[in-house]
PDB file of N, CA and C in Angstrom:
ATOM      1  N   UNK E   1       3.985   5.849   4.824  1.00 88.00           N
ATOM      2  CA  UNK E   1       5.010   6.568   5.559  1.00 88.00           C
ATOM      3  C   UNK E   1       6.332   5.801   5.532  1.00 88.00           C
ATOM      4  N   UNK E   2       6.044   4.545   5.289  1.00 86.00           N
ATOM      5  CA  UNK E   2       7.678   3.769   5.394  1.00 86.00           C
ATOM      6  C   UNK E   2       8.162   4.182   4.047  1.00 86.00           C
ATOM      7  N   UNK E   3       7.664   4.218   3.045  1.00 92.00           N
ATOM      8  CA  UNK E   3       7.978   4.537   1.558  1.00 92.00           C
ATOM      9  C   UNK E   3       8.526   6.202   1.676  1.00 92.00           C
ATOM     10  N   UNK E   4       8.062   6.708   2.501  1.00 92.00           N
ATOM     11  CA  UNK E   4       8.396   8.197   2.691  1.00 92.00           C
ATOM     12  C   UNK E   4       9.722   7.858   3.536  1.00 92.00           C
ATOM     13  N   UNK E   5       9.943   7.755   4.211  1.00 92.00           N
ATOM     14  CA  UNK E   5      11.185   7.288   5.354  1.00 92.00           C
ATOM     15  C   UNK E   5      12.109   6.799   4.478  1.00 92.00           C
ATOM     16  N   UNK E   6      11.708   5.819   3.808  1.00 90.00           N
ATOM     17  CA  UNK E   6      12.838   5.073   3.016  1.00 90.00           C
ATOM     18  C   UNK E   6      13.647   6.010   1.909  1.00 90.00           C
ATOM     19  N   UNK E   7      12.548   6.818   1.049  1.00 91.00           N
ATOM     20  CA  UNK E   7      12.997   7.612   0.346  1.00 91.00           C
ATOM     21  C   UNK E   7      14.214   8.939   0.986  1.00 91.00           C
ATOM     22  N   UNK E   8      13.581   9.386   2.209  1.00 92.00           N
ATOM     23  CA  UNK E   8      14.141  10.916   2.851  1.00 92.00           C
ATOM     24  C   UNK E   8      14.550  10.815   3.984  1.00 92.00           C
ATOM     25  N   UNK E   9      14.768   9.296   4.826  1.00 92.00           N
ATOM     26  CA  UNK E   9      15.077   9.261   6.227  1.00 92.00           C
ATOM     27  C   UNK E   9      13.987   9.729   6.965  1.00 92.00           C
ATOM     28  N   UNK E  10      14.299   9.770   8.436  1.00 93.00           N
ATOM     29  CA  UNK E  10      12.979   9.984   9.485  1.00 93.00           C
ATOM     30  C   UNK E  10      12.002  10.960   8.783  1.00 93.00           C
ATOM     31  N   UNK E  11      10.805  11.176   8.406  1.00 93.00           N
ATOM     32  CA  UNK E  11      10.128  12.189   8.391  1.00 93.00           C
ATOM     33  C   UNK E  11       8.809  11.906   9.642  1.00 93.00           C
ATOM     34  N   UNK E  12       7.557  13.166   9.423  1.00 93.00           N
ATOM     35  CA  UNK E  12       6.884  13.403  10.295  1.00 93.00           C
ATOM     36  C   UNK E  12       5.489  13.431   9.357  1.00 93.00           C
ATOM     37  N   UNK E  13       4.966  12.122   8.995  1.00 91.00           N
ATOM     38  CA  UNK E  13       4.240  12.317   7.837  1.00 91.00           C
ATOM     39  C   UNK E  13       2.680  12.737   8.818  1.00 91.00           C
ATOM     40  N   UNK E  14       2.233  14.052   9.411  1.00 92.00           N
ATOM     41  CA  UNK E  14       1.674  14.269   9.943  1.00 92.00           C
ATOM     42  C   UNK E  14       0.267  13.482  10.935  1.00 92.00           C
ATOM     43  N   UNK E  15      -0.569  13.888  11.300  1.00 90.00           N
ATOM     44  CA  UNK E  15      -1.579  13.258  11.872  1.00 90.00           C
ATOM     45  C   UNK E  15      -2.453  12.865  10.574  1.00 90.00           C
ATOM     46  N   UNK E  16      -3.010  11.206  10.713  1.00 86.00           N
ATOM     47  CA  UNK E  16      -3.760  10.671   9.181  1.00 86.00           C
ATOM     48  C   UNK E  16      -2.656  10.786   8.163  1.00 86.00           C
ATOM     49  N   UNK E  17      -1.783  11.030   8.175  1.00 87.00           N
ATOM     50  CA  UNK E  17      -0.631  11.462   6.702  1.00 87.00           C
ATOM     51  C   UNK E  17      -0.981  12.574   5.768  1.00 87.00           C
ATOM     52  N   UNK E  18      -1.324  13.656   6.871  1.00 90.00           N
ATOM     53  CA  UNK E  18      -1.606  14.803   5.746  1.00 90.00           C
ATOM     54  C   UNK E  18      -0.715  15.320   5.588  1.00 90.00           C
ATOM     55  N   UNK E  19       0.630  15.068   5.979  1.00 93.00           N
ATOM     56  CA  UNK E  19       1.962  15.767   5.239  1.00 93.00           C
ATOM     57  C   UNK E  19       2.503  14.459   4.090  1.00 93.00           C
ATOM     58  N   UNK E  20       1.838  13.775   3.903  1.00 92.00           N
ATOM     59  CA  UNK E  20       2.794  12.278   3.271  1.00 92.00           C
ATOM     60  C   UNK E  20       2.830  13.247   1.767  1.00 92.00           C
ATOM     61  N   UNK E  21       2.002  13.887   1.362  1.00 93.00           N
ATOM     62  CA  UNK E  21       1.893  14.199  -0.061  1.00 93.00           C
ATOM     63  C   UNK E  21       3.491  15.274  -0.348  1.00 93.00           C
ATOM     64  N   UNK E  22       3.985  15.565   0.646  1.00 94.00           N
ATOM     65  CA  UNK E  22       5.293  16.398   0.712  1.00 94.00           C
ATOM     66  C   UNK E  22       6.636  15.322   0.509  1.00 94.00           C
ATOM     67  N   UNK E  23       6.079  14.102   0.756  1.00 94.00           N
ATOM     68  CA  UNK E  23       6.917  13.442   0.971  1.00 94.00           C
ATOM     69  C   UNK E  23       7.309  12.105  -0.300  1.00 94.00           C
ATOM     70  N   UNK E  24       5.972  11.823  -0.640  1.00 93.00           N
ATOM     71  CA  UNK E  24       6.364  10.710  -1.915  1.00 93.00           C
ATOM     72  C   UNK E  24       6.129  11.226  -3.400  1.00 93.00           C
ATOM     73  N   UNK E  25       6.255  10.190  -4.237  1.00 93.00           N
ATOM     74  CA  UNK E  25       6.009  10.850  -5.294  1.00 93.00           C
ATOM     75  C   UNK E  25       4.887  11.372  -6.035  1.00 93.00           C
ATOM     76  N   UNK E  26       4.306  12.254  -7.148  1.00 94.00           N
ATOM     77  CA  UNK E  26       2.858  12.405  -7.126  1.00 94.00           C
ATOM     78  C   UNK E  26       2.208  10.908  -7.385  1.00 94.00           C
ATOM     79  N   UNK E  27       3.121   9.781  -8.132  1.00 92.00           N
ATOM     80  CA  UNK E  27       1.972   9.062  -8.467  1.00 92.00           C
ATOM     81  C   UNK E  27       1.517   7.795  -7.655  1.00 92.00           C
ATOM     82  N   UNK E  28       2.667   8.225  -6.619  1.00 92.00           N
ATOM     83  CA  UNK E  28       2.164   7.374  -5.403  1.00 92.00           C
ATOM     84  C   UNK E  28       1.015   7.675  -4.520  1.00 92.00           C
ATOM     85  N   UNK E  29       1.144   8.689  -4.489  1.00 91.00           N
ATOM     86  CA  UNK E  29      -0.172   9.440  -4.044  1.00 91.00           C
ATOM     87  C   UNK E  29      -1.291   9.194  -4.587  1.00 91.00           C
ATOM     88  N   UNK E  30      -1.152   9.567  -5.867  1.00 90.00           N
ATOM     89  CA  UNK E  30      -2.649   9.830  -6.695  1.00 90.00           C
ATOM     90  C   UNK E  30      -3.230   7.876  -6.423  1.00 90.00           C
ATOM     91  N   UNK E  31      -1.927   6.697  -6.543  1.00 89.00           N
ATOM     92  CA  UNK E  31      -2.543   6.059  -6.573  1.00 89.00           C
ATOM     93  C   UNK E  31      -3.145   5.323  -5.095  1.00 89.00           C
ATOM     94  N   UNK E  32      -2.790   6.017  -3.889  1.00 88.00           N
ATOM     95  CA  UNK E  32      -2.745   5.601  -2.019  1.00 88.00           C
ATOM     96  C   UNK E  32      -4.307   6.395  -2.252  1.00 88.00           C
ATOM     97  N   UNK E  33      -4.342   7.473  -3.154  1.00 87.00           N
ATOM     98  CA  UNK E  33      -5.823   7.952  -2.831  1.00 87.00           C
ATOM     99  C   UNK E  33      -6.851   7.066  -3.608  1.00 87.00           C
ATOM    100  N   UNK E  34      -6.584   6.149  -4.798  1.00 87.00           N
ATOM    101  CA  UNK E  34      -7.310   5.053  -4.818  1.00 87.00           C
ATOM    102  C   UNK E  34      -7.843   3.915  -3.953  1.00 87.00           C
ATOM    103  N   UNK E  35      -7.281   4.118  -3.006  1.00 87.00           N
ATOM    104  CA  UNK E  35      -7.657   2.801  -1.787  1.00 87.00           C
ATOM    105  C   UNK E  35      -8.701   3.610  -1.272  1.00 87.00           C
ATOM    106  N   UNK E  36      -9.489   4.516  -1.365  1.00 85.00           N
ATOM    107  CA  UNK E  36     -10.268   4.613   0.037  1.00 85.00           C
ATOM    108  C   UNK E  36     -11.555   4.462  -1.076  1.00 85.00           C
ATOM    109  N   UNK E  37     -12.584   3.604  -0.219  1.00 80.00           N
ATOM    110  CA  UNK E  37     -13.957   2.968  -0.964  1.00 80.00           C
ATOM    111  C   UNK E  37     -15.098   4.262  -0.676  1.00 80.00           C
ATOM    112  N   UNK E  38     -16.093   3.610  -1.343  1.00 77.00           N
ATOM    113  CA  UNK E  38     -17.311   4.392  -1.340  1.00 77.00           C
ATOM    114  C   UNK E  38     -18.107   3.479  -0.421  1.00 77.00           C
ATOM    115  N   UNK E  39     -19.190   3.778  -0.722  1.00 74.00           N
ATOM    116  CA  UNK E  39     -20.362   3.032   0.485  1.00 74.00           C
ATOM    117  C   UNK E  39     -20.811   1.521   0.151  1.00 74.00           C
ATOM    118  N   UNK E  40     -20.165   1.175  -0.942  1.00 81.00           N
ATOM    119  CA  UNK E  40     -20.946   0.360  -1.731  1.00 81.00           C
ATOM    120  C   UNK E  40     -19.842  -1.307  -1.941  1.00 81.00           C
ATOM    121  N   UNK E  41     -20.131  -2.046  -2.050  1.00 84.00           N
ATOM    122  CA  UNK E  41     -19.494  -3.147  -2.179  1.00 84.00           C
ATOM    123  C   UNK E  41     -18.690  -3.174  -3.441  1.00 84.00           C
ATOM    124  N   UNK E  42     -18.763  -2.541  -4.426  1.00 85.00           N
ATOM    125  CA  UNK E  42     -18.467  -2.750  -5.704  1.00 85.00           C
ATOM    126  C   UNK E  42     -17.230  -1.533  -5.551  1.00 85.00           C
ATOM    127  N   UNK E  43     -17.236  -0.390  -4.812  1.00 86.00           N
ATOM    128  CA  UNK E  43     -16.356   0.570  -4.835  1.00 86.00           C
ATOM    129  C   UNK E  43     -15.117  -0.284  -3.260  1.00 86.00           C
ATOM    130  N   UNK E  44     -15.902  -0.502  -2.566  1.00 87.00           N
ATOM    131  CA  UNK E  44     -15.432  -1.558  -1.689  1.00 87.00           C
ATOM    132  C   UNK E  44     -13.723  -2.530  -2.244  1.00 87.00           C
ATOM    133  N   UNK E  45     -14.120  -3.457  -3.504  1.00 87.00           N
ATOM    134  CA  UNK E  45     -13.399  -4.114  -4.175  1.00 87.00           C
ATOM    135  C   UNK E  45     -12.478  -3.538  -4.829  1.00 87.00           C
ATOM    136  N   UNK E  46     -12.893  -2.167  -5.312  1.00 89.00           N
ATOM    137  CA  UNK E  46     -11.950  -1.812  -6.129  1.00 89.00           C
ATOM    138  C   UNK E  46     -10.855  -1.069  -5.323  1.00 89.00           C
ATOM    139  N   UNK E  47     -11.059  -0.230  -4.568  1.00 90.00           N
ATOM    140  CA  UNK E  47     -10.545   0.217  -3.074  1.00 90.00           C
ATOM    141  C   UNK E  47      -9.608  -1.295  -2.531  1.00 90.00           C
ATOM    142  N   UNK E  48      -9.693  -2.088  -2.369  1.00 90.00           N
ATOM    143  CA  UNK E  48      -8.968  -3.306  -1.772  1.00 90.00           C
ATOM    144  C   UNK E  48      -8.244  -3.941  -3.304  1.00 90.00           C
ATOM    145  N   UNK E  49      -8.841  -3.716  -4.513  1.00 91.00           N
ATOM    146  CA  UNK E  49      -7.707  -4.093  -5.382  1.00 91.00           C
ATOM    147  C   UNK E  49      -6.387  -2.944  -5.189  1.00 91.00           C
ATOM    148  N   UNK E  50      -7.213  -1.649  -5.305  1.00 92.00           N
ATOM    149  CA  UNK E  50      -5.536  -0.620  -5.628  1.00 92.00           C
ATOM    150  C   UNK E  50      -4.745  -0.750  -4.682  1.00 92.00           C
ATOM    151  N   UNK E  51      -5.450  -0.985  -3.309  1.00 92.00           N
ATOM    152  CA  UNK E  51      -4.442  -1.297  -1.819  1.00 92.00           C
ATOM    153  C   UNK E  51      -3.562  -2.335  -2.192  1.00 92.00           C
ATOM    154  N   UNK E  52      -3.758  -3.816  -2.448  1.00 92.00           N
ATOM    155  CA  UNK E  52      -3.383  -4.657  -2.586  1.00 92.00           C
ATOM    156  C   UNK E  52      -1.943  -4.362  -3.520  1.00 92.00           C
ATOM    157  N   UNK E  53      -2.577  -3.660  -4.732  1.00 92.00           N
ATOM    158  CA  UNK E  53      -1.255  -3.206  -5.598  1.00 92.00           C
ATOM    159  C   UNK E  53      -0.651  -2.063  -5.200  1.00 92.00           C
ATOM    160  N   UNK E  54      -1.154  -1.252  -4.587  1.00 93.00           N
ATOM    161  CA  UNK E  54       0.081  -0.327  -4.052  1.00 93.00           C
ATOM    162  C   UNK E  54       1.039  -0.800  -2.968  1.00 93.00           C
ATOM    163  N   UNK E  55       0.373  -2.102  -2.142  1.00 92.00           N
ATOM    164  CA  UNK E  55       1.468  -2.900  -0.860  1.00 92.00           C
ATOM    165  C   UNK E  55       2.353  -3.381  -1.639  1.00 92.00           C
ATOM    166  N   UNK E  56       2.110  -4.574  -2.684  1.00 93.00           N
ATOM    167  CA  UNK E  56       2.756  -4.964  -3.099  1.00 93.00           C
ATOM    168  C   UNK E  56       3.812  -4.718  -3.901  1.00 93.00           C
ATOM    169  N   UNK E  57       3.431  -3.663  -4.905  1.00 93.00           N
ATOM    170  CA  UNK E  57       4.737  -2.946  -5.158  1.00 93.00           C
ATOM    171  C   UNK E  57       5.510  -1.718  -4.403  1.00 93.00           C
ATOM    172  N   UNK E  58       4.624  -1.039  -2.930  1.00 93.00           N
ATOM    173  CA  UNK E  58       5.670  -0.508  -2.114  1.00 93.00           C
ATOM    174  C   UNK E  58       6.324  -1.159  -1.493  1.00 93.00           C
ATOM    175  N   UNK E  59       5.823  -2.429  -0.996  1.00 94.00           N
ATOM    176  CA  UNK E  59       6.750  -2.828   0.036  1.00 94.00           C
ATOM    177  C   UNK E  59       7.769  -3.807  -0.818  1.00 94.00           C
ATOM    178  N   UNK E  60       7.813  -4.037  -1.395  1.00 94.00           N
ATOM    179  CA  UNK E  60       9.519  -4.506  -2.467  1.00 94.00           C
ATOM    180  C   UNK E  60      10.074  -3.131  -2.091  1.00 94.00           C
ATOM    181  N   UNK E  61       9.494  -2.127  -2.906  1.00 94.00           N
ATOM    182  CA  UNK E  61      10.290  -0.771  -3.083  1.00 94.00           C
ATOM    183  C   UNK E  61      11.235  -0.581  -1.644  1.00 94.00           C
ATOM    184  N   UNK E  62      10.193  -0.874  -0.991  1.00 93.00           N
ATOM    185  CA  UNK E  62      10.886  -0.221   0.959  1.00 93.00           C
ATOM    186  C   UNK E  62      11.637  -1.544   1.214  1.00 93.00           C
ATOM    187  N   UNK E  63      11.415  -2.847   0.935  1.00 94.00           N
ATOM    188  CA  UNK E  63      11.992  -4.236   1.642  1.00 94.00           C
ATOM    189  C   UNK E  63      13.335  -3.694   0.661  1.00 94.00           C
ATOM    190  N   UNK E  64      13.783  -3.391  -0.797  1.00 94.00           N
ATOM    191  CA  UNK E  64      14.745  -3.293  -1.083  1.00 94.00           C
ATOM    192  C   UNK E  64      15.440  -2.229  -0.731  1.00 94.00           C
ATOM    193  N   UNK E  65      15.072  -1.040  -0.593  1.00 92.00           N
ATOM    194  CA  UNK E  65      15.875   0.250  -0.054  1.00 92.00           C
ATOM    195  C   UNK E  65      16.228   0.103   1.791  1.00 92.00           C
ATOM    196  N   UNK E  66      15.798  -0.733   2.615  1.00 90.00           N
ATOM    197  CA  UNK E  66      16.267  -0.919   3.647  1.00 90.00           C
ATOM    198  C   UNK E  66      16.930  -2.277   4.117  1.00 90.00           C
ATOM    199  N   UNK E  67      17.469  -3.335   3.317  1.00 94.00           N
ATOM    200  CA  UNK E  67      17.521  -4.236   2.905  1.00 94.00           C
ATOM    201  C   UNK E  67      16.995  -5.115   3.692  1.00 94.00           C
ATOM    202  N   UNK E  68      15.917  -5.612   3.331  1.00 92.00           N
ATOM    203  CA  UNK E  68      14.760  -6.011   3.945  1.00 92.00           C
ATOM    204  C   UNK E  68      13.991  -7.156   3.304  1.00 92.00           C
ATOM    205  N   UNK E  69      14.368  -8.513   4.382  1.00 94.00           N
ATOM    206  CA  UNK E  69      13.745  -9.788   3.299  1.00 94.00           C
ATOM    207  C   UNK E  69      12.363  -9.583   3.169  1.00 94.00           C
ATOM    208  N   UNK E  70      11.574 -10.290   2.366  1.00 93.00           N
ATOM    209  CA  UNK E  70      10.367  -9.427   2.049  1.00 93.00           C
ATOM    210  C   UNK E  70       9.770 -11.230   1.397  1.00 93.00           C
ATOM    211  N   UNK E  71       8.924 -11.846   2.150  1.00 92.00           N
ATOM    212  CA  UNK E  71       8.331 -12.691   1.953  1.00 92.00           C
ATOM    213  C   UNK E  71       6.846 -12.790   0.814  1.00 92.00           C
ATOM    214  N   UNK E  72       7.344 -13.257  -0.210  1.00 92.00           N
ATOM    215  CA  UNK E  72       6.147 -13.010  -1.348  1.00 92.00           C
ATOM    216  C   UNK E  72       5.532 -14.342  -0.963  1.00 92.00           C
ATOM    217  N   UNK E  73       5.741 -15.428  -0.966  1.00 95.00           N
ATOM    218  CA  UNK E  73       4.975 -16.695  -0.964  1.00 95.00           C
ATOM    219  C   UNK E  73       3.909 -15.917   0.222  1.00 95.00           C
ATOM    220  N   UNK E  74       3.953 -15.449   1.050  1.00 93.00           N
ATOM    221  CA  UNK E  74       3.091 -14.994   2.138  1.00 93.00           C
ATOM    222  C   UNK E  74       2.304 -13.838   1.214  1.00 93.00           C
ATOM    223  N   UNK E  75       2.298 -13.021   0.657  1.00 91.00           N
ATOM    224  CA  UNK E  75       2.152 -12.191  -0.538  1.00 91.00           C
ATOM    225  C   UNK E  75       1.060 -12.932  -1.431  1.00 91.00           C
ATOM    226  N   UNK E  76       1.388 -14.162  -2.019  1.00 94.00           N
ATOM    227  CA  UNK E  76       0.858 -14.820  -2.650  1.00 94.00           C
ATOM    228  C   UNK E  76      -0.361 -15.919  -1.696  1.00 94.00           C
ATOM    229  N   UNK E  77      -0.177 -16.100  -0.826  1.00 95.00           N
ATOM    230  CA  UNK E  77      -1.202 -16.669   0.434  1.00 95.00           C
ATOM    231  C   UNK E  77      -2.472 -15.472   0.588  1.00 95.00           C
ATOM    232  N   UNK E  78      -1.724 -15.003   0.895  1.00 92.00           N
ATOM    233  CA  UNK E  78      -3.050 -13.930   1.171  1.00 92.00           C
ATOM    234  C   UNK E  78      -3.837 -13.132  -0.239  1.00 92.00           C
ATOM    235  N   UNK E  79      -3.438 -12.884  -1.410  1.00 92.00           N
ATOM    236  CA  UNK E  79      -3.660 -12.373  -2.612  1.00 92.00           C
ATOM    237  C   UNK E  79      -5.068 -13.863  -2.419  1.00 92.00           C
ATOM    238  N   UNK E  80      -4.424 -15.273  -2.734  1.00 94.00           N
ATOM    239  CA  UNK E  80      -5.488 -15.855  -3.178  1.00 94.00           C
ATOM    240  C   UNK E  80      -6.019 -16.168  -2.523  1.00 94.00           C
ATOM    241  N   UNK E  81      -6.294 -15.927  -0.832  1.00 93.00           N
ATOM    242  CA  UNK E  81      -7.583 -15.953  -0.137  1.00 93.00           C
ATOM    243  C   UNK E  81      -8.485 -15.058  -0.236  1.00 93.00           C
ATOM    244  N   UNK E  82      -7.387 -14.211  -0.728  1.00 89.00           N
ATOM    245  CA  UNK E  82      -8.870 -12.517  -1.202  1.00 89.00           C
ATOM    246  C   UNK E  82      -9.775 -12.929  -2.343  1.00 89.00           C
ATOM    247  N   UNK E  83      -8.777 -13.655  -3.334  1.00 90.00           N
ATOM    248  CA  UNK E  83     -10.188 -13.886  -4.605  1.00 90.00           C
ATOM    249  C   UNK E  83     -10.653 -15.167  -3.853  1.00 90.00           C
ATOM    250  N   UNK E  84     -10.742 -16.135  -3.449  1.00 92.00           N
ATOM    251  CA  UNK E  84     -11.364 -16.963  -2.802  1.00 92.00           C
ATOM    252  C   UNK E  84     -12.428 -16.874  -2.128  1.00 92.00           C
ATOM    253  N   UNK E  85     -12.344 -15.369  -1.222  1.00 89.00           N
ATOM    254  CA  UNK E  85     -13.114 -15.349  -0.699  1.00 89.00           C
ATOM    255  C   UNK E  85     -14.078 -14.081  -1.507  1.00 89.00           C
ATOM    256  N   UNK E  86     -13.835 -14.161  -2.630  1.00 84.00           N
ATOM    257  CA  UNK E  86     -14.320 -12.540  -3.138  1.00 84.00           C
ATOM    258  C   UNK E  86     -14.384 -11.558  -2.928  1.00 84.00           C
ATOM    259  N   UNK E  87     -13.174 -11.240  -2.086  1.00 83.00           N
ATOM    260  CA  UNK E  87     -13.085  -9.789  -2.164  1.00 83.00           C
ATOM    261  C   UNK E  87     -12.117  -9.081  -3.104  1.00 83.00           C
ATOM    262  N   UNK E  88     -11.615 -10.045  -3.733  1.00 82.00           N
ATOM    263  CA  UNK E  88     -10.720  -9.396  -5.105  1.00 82.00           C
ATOM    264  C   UNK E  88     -11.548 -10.016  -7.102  1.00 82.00           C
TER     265      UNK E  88
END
């Protein structure tokens, strides 16, 4: 929803964000619907990889369109506690 805001000003990306798809682009979408896992540990990971890459390259997108410092070393802290701890 901040990626939606940033793009169109205030919007109302509904209850759960079932209006967000009105609001960003398709392939932001197609790829926000990659984050949600299956039952299983292995769908689990892959679900927390696409999250990981859709934060990271939305939130530049939104830290630069609202001019917005945007801390990567913190970015990079947390990325390698995820493979550390195996969940990436």
């Amino acid at each position: 929803s901040w990626k939606a805001s940033a793009l169109h000003g205030p919007v109302n990306p509904g209850k759960h964000g079932k209006f967000l798809p009105r609001f960003l682009p398709k392939e932001d979408w197609a790829e926000f619907l990659g984050t949600y896992a299956g039952g299983d540990f292995t769908a689990f990971r892959s679900a927390l990889s696409a999250a990981w890459r859709l934060f990271s390259r939305v939130s530049g997108e939104v830290a630069a369109a609202l001019s917005f410092p945007l801390n990567r070393e913190e970015e990079a802290r947390v990325l390698r506690y995820l493979r550390e701890t195996g969940c990436l």
